[in-house]
PDB file of C-alpha atoms in Angstrom:
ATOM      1  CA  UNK A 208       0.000   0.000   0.000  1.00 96.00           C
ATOM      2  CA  UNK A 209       0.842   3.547  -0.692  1.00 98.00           C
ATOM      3  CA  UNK A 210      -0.025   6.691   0.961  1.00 98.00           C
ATOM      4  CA  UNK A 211       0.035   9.589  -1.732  1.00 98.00           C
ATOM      5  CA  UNK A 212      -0.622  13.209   0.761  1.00 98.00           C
ATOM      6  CA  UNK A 213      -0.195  16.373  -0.590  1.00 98.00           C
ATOM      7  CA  UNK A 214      -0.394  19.196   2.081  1.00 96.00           C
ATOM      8  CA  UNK A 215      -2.415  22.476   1.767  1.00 94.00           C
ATOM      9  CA  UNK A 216      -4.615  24.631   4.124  1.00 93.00           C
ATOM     10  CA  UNK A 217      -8.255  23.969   4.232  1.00 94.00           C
ATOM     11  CA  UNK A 218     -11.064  26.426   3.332  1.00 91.00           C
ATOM     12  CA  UNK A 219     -12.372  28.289   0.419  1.00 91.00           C
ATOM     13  CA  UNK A 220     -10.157  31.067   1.354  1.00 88.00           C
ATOM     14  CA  UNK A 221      -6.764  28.885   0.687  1.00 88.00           C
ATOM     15  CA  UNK A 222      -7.946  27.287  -2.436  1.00 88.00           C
ATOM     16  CA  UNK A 223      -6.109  27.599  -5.595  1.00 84.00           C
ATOM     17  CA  UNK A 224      -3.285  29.394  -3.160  1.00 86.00           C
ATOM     18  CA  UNK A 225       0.328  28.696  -4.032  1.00 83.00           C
ATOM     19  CA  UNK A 226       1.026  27.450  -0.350  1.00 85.00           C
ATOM     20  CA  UNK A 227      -1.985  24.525  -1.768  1.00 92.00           C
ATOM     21  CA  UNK A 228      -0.670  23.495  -5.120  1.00 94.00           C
ATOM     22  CA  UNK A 229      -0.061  19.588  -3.089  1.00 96.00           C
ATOM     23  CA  UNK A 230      -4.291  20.377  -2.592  1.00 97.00           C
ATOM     24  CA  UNK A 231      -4.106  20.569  -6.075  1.00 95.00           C
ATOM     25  CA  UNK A 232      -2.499  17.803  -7.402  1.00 97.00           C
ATOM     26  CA  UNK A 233      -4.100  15.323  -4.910  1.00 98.00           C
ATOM     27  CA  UNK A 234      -7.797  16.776  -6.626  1.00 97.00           C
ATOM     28  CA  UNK A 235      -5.913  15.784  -9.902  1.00 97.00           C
ATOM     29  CA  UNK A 236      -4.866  12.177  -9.239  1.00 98.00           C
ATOM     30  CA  UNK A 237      -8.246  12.028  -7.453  1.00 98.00           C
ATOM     31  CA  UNK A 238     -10.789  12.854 -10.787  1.00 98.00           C
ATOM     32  CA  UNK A 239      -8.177  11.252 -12.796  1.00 97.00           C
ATOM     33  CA  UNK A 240      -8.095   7.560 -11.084  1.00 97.00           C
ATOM     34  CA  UNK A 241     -11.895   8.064 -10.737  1.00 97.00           C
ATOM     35  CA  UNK A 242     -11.711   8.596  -6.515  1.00 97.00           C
ATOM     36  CA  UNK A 243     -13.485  10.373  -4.150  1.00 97.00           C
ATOM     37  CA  UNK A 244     -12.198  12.345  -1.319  1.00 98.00           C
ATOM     38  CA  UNK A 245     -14.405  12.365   0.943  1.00 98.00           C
ATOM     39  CA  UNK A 246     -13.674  14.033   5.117  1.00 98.00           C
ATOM     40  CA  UNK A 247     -12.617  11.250   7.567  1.00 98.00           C
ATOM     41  CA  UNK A 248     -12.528  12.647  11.273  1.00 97.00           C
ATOM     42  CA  UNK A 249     -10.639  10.291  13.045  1.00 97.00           C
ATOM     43  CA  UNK A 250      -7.535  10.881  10.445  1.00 98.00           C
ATOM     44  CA  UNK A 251      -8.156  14.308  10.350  1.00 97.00           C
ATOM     45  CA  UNK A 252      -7.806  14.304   6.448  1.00 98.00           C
ATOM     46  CA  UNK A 253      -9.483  13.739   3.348  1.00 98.00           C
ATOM     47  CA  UNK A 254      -8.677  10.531   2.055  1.00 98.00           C
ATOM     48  CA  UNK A 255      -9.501   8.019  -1.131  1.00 98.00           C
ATOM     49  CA  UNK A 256      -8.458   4.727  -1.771  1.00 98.00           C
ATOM     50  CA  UNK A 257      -8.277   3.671  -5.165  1.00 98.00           C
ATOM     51  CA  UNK A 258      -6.302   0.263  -6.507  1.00 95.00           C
ATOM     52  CA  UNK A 259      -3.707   1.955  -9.424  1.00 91.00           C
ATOM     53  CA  UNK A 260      -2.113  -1.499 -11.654  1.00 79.00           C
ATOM     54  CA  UNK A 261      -3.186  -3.881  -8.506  1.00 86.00           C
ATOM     55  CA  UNK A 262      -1.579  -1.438  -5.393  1.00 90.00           C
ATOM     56  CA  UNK A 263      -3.897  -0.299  -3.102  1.00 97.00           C
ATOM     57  CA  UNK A 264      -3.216   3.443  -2.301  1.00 98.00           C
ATOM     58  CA  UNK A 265      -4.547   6.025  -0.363  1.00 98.00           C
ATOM     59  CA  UNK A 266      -4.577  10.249  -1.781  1.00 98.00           C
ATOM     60  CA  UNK A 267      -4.922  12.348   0.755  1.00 98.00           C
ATOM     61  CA  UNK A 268      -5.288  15.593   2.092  1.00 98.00           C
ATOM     62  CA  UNK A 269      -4.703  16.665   5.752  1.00 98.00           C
ATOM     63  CA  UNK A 270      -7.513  19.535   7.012  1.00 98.00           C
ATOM     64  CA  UNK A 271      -5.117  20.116  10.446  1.00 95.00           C
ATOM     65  CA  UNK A 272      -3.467  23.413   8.437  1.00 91.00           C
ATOM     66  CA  UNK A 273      -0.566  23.374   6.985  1.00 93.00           C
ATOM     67  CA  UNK A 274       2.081  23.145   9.829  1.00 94.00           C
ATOM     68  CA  UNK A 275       0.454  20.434  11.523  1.00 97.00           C
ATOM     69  CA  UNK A 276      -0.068  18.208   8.901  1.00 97.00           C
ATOM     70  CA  UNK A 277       1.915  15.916  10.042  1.00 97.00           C
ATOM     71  CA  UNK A 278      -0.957  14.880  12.983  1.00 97.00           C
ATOM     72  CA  UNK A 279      -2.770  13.535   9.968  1.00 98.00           C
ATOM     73  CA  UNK A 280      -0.149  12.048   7.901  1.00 98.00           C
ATOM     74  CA  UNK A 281       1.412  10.069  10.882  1.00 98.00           C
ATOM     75  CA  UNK A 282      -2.426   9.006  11.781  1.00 98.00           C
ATOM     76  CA  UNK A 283      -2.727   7.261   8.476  1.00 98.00           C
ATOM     77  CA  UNK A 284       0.328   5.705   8.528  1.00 98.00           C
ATOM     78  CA  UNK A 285       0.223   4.140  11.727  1.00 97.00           C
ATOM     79  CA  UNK A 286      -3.456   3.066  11.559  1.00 98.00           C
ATOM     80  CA  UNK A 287      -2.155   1.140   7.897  1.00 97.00           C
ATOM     81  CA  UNK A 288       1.572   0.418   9.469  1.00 97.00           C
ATOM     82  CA  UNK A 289       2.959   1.999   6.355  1.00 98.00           C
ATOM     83  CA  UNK A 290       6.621   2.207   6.154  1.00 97.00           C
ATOM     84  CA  UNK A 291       7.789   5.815   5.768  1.00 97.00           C
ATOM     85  CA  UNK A 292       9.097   5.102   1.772  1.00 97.00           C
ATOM     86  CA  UNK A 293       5.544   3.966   1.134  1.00 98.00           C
ATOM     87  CA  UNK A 294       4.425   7.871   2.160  1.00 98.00           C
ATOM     88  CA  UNK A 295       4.612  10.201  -0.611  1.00 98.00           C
ATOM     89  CA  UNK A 296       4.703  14.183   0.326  1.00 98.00           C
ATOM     90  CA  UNK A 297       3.617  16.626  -2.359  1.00 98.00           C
ATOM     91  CA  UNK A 298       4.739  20.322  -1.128  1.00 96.00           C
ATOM     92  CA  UNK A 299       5.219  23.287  -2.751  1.00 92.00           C
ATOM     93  CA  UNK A 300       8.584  24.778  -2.573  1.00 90.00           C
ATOM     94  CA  UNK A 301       9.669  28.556  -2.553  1.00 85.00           C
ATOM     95  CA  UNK A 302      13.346  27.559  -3.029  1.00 87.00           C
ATOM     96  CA  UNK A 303      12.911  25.998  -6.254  1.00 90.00           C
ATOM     97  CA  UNK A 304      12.036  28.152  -9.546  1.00 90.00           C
ATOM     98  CA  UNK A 305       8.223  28.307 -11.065  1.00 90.00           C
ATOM     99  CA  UNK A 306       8.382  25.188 -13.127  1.00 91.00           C
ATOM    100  CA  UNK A 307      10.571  22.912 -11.381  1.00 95.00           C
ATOM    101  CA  UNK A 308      10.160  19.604  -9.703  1.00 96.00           C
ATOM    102  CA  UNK A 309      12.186  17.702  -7.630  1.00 97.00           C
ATOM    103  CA  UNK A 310      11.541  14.185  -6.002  1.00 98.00           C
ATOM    104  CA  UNK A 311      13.631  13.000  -3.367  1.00 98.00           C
ATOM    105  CA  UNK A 312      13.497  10.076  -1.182  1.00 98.00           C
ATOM    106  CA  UNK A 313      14.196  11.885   1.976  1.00 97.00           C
ATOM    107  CA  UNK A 314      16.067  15.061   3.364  1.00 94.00           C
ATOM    108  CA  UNK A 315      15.352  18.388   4.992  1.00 91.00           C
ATOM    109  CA  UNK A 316      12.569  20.232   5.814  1.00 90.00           C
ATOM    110  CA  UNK A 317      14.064  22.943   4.259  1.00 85.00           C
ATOM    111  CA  UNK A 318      12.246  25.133   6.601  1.00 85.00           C
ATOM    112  CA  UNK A 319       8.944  24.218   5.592  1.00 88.00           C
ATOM    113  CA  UNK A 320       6.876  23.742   8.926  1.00 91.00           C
ATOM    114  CA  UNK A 321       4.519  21.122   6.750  1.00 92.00           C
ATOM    115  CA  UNK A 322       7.314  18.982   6.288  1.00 95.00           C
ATOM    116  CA  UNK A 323       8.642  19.599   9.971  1.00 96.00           C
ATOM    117  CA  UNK A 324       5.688  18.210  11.369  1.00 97.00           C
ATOM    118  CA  UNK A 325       5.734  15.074   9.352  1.00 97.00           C
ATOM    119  CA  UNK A 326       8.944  14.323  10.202  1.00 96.00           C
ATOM    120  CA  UNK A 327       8.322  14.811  13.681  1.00 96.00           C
ATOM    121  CA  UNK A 328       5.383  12.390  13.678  1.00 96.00           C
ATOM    122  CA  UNK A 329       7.036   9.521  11.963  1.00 97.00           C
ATOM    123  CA  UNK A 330      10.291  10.103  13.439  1.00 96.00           C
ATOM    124  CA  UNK A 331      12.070   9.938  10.369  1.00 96.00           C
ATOM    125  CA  UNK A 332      13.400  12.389   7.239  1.00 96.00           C
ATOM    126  CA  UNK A 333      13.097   8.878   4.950  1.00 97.00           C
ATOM    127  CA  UNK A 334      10.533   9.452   3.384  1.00 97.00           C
ATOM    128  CA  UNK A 335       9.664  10.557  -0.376  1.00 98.00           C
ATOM    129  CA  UNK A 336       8.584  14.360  -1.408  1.00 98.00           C
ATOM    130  CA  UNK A 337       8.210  15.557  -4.522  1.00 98.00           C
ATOM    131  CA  UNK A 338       8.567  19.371  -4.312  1.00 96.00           C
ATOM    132  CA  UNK A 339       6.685  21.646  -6.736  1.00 95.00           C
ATOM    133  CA  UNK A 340       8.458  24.957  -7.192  1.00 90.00           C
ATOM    134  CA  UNK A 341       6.583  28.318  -7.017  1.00 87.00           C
ATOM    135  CA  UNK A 342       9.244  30.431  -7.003  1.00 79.00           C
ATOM    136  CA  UNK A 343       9.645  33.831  -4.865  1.00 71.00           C
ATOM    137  CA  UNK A 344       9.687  37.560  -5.403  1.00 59.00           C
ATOM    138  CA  UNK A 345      13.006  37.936  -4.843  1.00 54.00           C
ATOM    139  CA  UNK A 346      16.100  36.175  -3.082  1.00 54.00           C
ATOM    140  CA  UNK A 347      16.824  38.394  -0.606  1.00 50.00           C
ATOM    141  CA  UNK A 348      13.138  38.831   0.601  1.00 50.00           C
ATOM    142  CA  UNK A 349      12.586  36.099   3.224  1.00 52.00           C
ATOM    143  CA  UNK A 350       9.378  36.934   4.418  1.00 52.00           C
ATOM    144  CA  UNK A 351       7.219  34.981   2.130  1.00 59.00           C
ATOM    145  CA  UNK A 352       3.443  34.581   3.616  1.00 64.00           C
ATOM    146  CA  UNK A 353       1.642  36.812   1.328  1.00 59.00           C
ATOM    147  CA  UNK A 354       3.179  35.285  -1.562  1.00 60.00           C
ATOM    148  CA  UNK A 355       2.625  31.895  -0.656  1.00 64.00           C
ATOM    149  CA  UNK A 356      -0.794  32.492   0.059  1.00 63.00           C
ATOM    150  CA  UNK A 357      -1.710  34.262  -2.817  1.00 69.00           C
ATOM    151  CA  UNK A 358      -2.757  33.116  -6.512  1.00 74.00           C
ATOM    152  CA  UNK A 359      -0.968  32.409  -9.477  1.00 77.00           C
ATOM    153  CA  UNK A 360      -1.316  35.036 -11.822  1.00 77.00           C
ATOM    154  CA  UNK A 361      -2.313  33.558 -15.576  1.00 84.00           C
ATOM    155  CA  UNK A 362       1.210  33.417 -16.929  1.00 84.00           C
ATOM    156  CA  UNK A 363       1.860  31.579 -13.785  1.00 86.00           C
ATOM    157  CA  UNK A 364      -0.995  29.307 -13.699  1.00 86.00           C
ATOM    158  CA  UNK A 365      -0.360  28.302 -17.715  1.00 91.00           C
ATOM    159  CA  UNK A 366       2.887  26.658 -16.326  1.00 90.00           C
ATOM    160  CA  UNK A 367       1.769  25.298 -13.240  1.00 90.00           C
ATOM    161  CA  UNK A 368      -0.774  23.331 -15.419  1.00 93.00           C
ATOM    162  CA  UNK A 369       2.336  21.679 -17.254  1.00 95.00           C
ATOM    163  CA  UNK A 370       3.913  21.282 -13.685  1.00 94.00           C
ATOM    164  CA  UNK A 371       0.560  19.460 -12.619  1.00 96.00           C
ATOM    165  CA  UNK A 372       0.662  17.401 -15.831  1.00 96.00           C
ATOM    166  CA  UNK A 373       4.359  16.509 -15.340  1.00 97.00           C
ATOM    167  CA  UNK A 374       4.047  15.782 -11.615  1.00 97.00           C
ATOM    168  CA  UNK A 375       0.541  13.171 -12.539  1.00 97.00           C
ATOM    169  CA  UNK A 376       3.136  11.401 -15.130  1.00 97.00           C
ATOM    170  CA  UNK A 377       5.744  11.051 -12.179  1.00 97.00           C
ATOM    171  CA  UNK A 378       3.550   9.990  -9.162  1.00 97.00           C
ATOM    172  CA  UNK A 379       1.527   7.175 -11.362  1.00 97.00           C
ATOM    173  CA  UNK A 380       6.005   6.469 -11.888  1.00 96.00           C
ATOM    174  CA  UNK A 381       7.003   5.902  -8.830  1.00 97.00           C
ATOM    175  CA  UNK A 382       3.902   3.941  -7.926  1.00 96.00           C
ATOM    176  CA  UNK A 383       5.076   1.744 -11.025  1.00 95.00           C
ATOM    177  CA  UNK A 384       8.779   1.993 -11.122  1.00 95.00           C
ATOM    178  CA  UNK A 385      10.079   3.183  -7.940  1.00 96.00           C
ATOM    179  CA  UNK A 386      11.649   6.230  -7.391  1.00 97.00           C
ATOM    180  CA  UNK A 387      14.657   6.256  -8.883  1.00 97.00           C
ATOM    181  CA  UNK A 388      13.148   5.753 -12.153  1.00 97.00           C
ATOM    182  CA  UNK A 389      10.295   8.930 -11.561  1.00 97.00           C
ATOM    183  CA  UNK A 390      13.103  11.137 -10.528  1.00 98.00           C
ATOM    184  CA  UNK A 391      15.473  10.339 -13.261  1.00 97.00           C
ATOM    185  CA  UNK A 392      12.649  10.681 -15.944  1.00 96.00           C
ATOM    186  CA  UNK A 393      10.531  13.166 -14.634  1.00 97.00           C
ATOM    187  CA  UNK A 394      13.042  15.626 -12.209  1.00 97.00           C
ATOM    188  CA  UNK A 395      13.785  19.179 -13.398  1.00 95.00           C
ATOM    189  CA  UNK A 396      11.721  21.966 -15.239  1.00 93.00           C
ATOM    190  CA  UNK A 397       9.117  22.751 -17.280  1.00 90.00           C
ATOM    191  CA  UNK A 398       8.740  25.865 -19.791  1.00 67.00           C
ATOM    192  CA  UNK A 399       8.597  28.626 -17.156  1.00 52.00           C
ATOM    193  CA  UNK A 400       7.231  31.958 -18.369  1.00 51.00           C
ATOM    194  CA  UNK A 401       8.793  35.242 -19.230  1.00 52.00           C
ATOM    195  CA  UNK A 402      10.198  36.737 -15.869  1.00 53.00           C
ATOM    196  CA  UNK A 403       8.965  39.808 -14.568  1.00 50.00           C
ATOM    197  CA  UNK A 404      11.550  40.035 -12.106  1.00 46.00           C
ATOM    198  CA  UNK A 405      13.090  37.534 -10.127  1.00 42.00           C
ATOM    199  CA  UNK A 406      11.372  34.637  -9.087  1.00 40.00           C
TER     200      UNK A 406
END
């Protein structure tokens, strides 16, 4: 069994956000595999199970808030005593360019407090994340909230549609392959769109 999560902040007001693009890609692999999320309390997520090429596995998408979704991802893998390569995070990431994925099978948080919490409740940075770049204003400008949690602009939201294509080719990958093959086919960047600054 696999456990596919991909983190986000619940409510209207968060949708479509950049800080929900994993929201976004779970809703994806969730119409496209013919699933349906539906609110399960005692996980504190929205889950499906579907079977993909005779795996079972699980999309999900934790309602705690963003930096505490690990309560609901280390809920669903104990209650299905999944082994932490078997859970699959899908993040965005304002240290990687608009356009750019990158799967890894564990590391850092980076400093994202979704990620810190996951690794906190399965005691372990061994797990698989595929990272989904948004990009930021500008290097030097730390302070990110607004951006996150703001909307792509339609440039932006053309290439995160080829991200979201891209990262749908590599999940269904490493559910088939493993994960050496998804990253080695599917890592790197799509057609980003004409800067108007820095990203």
């Amino acid at each position: 069994m696999s456990f596919i999560a991909g983190l986000g902040n619940p409510g209207p007001e968060y949708a479509a956000t950049r800080h929900n693009i994993g929201f976004v890609l779970v809703d994806r692999l969730a119409a496209r595999w013919h699933a349906a999320l539906a609110l399960e309390k005692k996980f504190k997520a929205r889950l499906a199970r579907v079977e993909r090429e005779g795996k079972n596995v699980i999309l999900g998408q934790p309602q705690t808030f963003m930096n505490d979704s690990g309560e609901a991802v280390g809920a669903v893998g104990r209650f299905y005593q999944l082994p932490a390569e078997r859970i699959l995070i899908v993040v965005d990431d304002a240290d990687l360019p608009l356009g750019k994925l990158r799967l890894r099978p564990e590391g850092s948080s980076g400093g994202h407090h979704g990620l810190e919490s996951i690794e906190q409740q399965l005691g372990t940075r061994g797990y698989p994340r595929l990272r989904l770049g948004i990009g930021r204003r500008s290097e030097d400008h730390r302070e990110i909230t607004a951006y996150v949690l703001d909307r792509f602009d339609a440039a932006e939201r053309k290439t995160m549609q080829e991200v979201l294509d891209r990262a749908i080719q590599q999940v269904e990958c490493w559910l088939s392959a493993g994960i050496s093959e998804a990253m080695n086919k599917f890592n790197g960047a799509v057609t980003a769109p004409p800067e108007k600054g820095k990203q």
